[in-house]
Amino acid sequence: MSALTDSPAWKALAAHQRTIATRHLREWFAAEPGRAAHHSFEGAGVFADFSKHRMDDTTLDLLHRFALQQDVVGWRDRMFAGEKINTTEGRAALHTALRRPPSMPLQVDGVDVMPAVAGVLGRMRGFCEAVRSGERRGHTGRRFTDVVNLGIGGSDLGPAMVTDALQPYTSATLRVHHVSNVDAADLVPRLAVLDPETTLFIICSKTFTTIETITNADTARQWLVAALGDPRATGAHFVAVSTNLEGTRQFGIDPENVFGFWDWTGGRFSLWSAVGLSVMLAAGPEAFDELLAGARAMDEHFLQAPLERNLPVRMGLLGAWYTNFFAATSHAVLPYDQRLQRLPAHLQQLEMESNGKSVDRQGRRVDYATCPILWGSPGTNGQHAFYQLLHQGTLLVPSDFIVARQPHHADPLHHRLLVANCLAQTEALAFGKTESEARAELAQRGTSDDRTDLLAANQTFAGNQPTTTLMVERLDPRAVGALVALYEHKVLVQSALWNINPFDQWGVELGKKLALRIGTGLLPGAVTIEGMDGSTRALIDRFRT
Ligand code: G6Q
């Protein structure tokens, strides 16, 4: 038994779970007429209804004690203060500095980082305005029509997701693409429809050593130089976002065209930095400022709201409640907004790369579950696919439903149907349909007695699936910033609850090293790699022959 599972707060929650484990959301709602209002609150423009959760005030009280015991507030404050809480890499985790008011100094290693943050943001603005206005052009003097962000993981998922989310705010004359996979099927068909004279590439890589991104950048450069017949064209068509200035210089990128950031910005938390350059090119500097303002508003909410009405704290605690005390192994994110189609993928990295760990901060193996599998896709599409499992499968899957009150389009019918579906699903998941209700419906339809038993069993819905409904007024840049920051802080809260470091990613590092080693082994005539397992060696041989 670890210190955590032996702790008073943990044991109290486990005991409480046993008393309410079989209680149904129908009962919670019947017993508490004002339940919806009691368990709903708002922060940074995000309204959250937590009433469809398997909890009561005692649960919440015990969860808050858990948060206090695990020093959630202390970890939050240490993160915002720039302490080196990423201990395995000896770094601070200061993505919040990227959206902090520039007038508020923040010291890291004795240096105020805010002037540098403001400096890069200012250069990004200048660059984006020049590209968007046509002042800055390609090698042959033509205006840019397309931007391709070459990056992967944290250097792709965040900016790609936000660019999609802000589509109503994006320029009609500058198309922004995101290419990540080393599989040429990602880059090559994209290049085939682009005009080299009017295409700008952003090589987006914190380390500038990531093989996928560098390989894609090399291929793109060859394509450009071959088409324009002049190696100097690279200078006008390539910019870089990186912390590795030596790497960008070696690639041939003028330091003027490099937008830097800092080792205290983790990849999956980096969209607020120069990694967001593609977002700013697509939606413009003002929209980017609004995005930062939305995230800042959520930072302030996280810092100031009491635990009881703090959105990231509540979401983190409820996640742990189901993971650790109901053995839930997955969590669904279901945005009822087509523009958030890439949000689940971004959050998958954010949560699973951060808290998918099995040793605690002291390096001891944990004896409790940490991050569940996060998955999801936009509604209503998912309703016609995997929702069957949510309604009638055997697994407990807590989920987040996300919806905007107002659409960007002027079609009330579509939006009303979208919202109706979102609300109907949370209702059905919570309350289900009892067997007697199913039987009554069958009787009304005149179903024969010999069919009733079978059909009633199949048309019964257990319900009691917990959901959070998050509603924003409109999916504008501010709302997107607030939503993403909400999940970032949920990650911090859960890392404190589980006593793990959410800011390193040794699992990703391992993959990068192994692929390099095997890559050389795949070359024709390569010598056999020493110490390789039989299966991998046989697969290499099969590839080579
Ligand atoms: C993010 C991860 C990882 C990283 C990519 C790209 O937190 O560390 O997804 O972002 O591996 O790394 P580079 O930006 O260094 O190319």
Coordinates of C-alpha atoms in Angstrom, one line a residue, residues 1-18 58-59 61-71 321 325 497:
M1 CA 0.0 0.0 0.0
S2 CA 1.4 3.4 -1.0
A3 CA 1.3 6.5 1.1
L4 CA -1.5 7.7 -1.2
T5 CA -3.8 4.7 -1.0
D6 CA -3.1 4.5 2.8
S7 CA -4.0 8.2 3.3
P8 CA -7.0 9.4 5.2
A9 CA -8.6 11.2 2.2
W10 CA -8.2 8.2 -0.1
K11 CA -9.6 5.8 2.5
A12 CA -12.6 8.1 3.2
L13 CA -13.4 8.3 -0.5
A14 CA -13.1 4.5 -0.9
A15 CA -15.5 3.9 2.1
H16 CA -17.9 6.6 0.8
Q17 CA -17.9 5.0 -2.7
R18 CA -19.1 1.7 -1.2
T58 CA -20.5 14.4 0.9
T59 CA -18.7 13.2 -2.1
D61 CA -16.5 17.4 0.6
L62 CA -14.4 14.3 0.6
L63 CA -13.0 15.1 -2.9
H64 CA -12.0 18.6 -1.7
R65 CA -10.3 17.1 1.3
F66 CA -8.4 14.9 -1.1
A67 CA -7.4 18.0 -3.1
L68 CA -6.2 19.7 0.1
Q69 CA -4.3 16.6 1.2
Q70 CA -2.5 16.3 -2.2
D71 CA -1.7 20.0 -2.1
W321 CA -13.3 9.8 -8.5
F325 CA -12.9 4.6 -7.0
L497 CA -3.8 14.1 -6.9

